[in-house]
Short mmCIF file of C-alpha atoms in Angstrom, two decimals:
data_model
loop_
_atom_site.label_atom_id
_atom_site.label_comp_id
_atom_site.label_asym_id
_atom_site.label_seq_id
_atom_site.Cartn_x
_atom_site.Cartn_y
_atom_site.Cartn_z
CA UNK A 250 0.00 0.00 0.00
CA UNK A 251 2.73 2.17 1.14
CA UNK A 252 0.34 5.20 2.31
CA UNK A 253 0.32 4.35 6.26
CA UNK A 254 2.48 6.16 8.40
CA UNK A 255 3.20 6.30 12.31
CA UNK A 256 4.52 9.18 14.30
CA UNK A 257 5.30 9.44 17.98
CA UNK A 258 5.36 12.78 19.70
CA UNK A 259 2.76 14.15 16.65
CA UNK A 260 1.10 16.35 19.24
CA UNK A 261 3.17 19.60 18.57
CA UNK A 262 6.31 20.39 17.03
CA UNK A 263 8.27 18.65 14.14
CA UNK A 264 5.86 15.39 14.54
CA UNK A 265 2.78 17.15 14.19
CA UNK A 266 4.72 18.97 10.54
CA UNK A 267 5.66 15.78 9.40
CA UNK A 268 2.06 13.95 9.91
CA UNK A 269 0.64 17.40 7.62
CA UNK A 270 3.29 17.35 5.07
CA UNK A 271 2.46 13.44 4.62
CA UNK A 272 -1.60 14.22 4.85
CA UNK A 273 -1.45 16.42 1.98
CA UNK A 274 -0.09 13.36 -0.19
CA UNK A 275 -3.47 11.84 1.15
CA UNK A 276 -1.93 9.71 3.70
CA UNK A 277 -3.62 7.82 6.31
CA UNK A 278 -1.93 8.76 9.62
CA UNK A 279 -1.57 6.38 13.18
CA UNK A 280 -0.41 9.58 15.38
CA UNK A 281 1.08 9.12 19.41
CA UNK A 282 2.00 11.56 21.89
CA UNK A 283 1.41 12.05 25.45
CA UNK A 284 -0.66 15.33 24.82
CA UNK A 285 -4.24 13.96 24.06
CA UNK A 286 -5.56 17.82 23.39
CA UNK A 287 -2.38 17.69 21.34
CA UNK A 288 -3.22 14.76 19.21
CA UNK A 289 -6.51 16.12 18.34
CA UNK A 290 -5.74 18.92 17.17
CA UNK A 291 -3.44 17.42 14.69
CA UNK A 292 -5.70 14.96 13.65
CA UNK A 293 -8.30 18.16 12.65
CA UNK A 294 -5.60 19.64 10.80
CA UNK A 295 -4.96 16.33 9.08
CA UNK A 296 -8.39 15.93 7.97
CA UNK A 297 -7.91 19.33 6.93
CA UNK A 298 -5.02 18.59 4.89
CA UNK A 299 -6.45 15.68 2.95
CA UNK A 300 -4.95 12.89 5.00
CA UNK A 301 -6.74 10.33 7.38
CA UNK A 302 -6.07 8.44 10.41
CA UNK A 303 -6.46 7.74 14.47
CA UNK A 304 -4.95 9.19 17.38
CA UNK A 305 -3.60 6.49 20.26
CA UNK A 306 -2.23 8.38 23.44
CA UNK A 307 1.00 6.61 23.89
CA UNK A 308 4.25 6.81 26.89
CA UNK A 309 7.04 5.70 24.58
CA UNK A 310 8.96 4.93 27.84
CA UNK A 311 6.32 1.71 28.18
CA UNK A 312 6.82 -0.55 25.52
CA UNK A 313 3.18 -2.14 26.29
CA UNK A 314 1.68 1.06 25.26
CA UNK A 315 3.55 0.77 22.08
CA UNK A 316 3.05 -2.85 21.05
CA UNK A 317 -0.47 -1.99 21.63
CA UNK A 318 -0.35 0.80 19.14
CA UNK A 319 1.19 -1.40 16.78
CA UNK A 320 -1.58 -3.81 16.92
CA UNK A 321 -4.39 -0.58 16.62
CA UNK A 322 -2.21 0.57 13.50
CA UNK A 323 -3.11 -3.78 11.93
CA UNK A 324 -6.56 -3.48 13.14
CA UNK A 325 -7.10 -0.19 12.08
CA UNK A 326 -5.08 0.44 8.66
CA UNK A 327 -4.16 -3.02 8.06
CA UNK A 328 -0.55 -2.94 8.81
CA UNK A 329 2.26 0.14 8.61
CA UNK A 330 4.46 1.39 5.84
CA UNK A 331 6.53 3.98 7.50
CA UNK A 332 7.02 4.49 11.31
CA UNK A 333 8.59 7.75 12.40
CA UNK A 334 10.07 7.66 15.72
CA UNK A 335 9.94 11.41 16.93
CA UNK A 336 8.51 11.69 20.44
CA UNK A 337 11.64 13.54 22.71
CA UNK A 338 11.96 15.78 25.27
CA UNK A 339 15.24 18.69 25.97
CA UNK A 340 18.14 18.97 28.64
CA UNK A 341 21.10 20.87 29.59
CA UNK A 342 23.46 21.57 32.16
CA UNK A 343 26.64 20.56 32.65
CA UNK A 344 27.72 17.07 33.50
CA UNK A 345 28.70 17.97 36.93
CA UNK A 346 25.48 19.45 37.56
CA UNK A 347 23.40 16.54 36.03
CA UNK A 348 22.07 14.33 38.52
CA UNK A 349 21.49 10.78 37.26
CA UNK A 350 17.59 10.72 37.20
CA UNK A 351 18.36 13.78 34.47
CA UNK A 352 20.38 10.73 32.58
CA UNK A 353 17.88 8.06 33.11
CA UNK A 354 14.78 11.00 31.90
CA UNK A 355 16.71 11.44 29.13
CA UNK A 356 18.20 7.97 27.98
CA UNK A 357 14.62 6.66 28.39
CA UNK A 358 12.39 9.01 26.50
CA UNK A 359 15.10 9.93 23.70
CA UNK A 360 17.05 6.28 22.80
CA UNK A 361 14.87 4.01 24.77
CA UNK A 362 11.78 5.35 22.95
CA UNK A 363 13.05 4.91 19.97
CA UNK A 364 14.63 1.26 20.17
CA UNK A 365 11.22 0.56 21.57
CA UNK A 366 9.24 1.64 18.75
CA UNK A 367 11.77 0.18 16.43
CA UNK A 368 10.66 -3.23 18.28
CA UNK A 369 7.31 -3.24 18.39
CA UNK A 370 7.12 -2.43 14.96
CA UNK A 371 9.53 -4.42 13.12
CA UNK A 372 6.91 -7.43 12.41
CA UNK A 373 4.78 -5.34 10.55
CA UNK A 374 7.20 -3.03 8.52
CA UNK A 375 8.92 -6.52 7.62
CA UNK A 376 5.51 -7.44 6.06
CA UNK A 377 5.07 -4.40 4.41
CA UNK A 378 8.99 -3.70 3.32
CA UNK A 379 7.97 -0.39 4.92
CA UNK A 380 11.28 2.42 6.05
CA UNK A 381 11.98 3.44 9.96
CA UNK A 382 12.74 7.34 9.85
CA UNK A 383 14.25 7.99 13.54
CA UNK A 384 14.56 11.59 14.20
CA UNK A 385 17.82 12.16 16.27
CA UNK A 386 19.61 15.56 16.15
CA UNK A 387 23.16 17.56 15.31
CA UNK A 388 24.12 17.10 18.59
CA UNK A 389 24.48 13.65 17.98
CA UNK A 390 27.45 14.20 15.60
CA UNK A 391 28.59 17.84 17.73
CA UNK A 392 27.94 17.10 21.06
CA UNK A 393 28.11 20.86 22.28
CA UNK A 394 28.88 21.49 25.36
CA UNK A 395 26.52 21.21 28.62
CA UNK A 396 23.93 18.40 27.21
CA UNK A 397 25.99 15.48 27.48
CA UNK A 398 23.06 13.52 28.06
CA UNK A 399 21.33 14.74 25.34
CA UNK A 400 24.63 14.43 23.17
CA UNK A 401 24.60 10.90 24.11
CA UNK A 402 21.01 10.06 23.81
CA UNK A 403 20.52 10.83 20.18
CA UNK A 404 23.92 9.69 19.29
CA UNK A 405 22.63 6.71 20.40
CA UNK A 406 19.93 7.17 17.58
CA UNK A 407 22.86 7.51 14.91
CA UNK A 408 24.21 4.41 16.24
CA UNK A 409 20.89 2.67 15.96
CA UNK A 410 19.96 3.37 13.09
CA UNK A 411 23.25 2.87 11.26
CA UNK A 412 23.06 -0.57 12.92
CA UNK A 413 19.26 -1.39 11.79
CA UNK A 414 20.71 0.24 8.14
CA UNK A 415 22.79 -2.79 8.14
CA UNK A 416 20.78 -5.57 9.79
CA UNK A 417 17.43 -4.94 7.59
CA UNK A 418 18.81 -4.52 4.07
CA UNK A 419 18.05 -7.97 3.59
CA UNK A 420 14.36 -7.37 4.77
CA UNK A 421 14.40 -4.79 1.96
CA UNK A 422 13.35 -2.21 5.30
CA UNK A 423 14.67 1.16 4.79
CA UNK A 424 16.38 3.32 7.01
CA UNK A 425 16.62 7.32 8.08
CA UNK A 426 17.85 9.47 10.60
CA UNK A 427 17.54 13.48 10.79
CA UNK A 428 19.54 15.12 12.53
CA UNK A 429 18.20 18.80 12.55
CA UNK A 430 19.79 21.78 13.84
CA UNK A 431 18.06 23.91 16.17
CA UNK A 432 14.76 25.23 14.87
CA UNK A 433 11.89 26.91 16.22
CA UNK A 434 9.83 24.50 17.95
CA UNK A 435 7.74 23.87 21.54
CA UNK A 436 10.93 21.67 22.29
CA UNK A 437 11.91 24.09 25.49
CA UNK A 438 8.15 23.35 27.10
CA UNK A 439 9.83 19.63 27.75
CA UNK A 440 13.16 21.14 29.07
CA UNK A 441 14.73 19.83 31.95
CA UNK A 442 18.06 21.52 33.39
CA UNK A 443 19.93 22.34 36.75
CA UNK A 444 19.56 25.97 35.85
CA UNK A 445 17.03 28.66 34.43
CA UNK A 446 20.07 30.39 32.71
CA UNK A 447 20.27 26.89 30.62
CA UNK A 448 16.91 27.01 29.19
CA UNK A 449 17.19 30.68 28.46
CA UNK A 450 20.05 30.68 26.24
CA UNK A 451 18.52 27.22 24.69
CA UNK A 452 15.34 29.43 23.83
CA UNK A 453 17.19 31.91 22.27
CA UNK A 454 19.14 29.36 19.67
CA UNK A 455 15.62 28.22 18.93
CA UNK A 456 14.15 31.33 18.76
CA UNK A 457 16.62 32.68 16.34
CA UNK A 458 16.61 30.19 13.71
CA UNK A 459 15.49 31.17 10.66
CA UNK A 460 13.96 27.69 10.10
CA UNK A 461 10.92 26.00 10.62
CA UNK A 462 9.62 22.75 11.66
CA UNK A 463 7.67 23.27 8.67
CA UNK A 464 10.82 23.01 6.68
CA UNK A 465 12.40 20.60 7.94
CA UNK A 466 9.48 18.17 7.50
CA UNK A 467 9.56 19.10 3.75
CA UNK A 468 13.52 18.43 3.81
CA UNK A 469 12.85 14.99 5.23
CA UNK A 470 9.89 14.08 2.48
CA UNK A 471 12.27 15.22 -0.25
CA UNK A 472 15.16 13.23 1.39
CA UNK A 473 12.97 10.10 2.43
CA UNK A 474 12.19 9.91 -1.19
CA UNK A 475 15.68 10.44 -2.58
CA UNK A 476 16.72 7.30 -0.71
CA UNK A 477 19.10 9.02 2.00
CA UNK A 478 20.02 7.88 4.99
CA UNK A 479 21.78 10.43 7.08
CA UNK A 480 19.27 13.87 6.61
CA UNK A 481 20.89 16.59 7.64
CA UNK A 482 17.97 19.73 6.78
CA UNK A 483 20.54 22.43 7.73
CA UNK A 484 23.20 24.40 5.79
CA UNK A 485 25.07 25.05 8.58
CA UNK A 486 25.06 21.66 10.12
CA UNK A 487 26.05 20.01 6.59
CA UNK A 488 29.41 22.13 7.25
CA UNK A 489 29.64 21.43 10.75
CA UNK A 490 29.55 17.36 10.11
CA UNK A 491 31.70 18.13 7.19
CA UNK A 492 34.44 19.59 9.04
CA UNK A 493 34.45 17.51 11.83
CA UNK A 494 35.04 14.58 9.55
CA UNK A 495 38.11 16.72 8.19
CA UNK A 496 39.34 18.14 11.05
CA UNK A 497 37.69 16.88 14.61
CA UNK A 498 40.24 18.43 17.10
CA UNK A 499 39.26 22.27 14.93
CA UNK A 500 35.51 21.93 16.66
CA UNK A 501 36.58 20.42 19.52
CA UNK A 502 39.29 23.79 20.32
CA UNK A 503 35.89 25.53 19.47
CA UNK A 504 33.22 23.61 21.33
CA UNK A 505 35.84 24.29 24.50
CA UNK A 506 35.73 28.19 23.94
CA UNK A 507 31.66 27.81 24.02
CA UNK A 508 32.06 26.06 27.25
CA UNK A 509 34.56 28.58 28.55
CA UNK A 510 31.79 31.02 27.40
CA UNK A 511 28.67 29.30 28.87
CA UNK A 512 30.18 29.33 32.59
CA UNK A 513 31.36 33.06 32.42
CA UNK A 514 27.61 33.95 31.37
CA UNK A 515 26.38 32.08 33.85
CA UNK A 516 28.44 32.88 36.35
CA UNK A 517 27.88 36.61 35.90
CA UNK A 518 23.87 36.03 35.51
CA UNK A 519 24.40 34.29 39.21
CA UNK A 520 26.81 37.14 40.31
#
């Protein structure tokens, strides 16, 4: 059929952009999130759109809740084609100031989540010779400073889905990953840090970017349909990846002067 599509965290945000960029190709849409008020109103615009589909609220740290919206998605569409595993939430703060629950928030919701929905629906996308698109980020190839566990988590993502590149070819399944820049998004309403200073100057890289989620859900279609694995949507992360490959220690001297920077802000914001 290749028309039915799955998206986690399509309540707001990038998930809710790529379920209406997908609608208006008359899609039929199996759409998760947390956010029930959320869901709905993406399924309206959906309709609106000229795409279909259901809404299932859905934890993607329980991986009940998401075998169980892999069986609504065969009762109710007949089976999936594409699965898009987007649901995530934000950190910061240095690693000294992380506490571990900030780790196990964040390794749960943002690489659990998305080995769990790779799970529980790998039956059906082997049936259908369907694609996994897992959206991970650039700060799985940067890691700037003060997110390590962030960093990690979605370079965990990278690592996942290069593996599942490998492992499924002979399924004929095909594999994505996006790793977006910072664009403006409701990402800072799931932000969890050691310090308000954090989440400000996080808000203001997001606020300041001249792209949309809008855009980057077109740069994925485009990309999805070229065949590509690694989708990087912006300009200026193309040349970041591009010279780290060249030249690693060059962004690392750099990443250290952000650092550097980060504490003096904060430390004269606390002063």
């Amino acid at each position: 059929m290749q028309n039915r599509m799955m998206i986690t965290g399509a309540g707001s945000g990038l998930g809710r952009e790529i379920a209406l960029r997908w609608a208006r190709e008359g899609w039929q849409l199996a759409l998760s999130d947390v956010s029930e008020p959320g869901l709905q109103e993406t399924l309206k615009l959906v309709r609106e759109a000229g795409g279909d589909g259901f809404i299932q609220r859905c934890d993607v740290r329980d991986y009940s809740q998401l075998t169980a919206f892999a069986q609504a998605c065969e009762e109710k569409l007949g089976g999936i084609d594409v699965i898009v595993n987007n649901a995530g939430v934000a950190s910061g703060g240095f690693f000294s100031e992380l506490s571990l629950e900030d780790w196990d928030w964040q390794i749960a919701i943002n690489l659990m989540g998305v080995v769990k929905g790779c799970k529980a629906f790998l039956p059906l996308l082997e049936k259908s010779k369907g694609k996994i698109i897992n959206i991970a980020s650039m700060a799985a190839l940067m890691q700037g400073p003060a997110m390590s566990n962030y960093n990690v988590a979605k370079a965990g993502v990278v690592a996942l889905s290069e593996s599942l590149l490998v492992e499924l070819a002979q399924q004929e399944v095909g594999v994505h990953v996006v790793c977006p820049s910072f664009f403006q998004t409701n990402l800072l309403d799931s932000f969890r840090g050691p310090t308000p200073a954090m989440k400000a100057q996080v808000g203001k890289l997001l606020e300041s970017s001249p792209i949309t989620a809008t855009d980057i859900a077109d740069y994925i279609y485009e990309h999805v349909a070229a065949g590509e694995f690694m989708i990087l949507p912006h300009e200026q992360g193309r040349m970041a990846w591009a010279l780290k490959q060249k030249n690693p220690q060059l962004l690392y001297n750099e990443m250290t002067t952000m650092a550097d920077k980060m504490r003096a802000k904060a430390k004269q914001n606390a002063g």
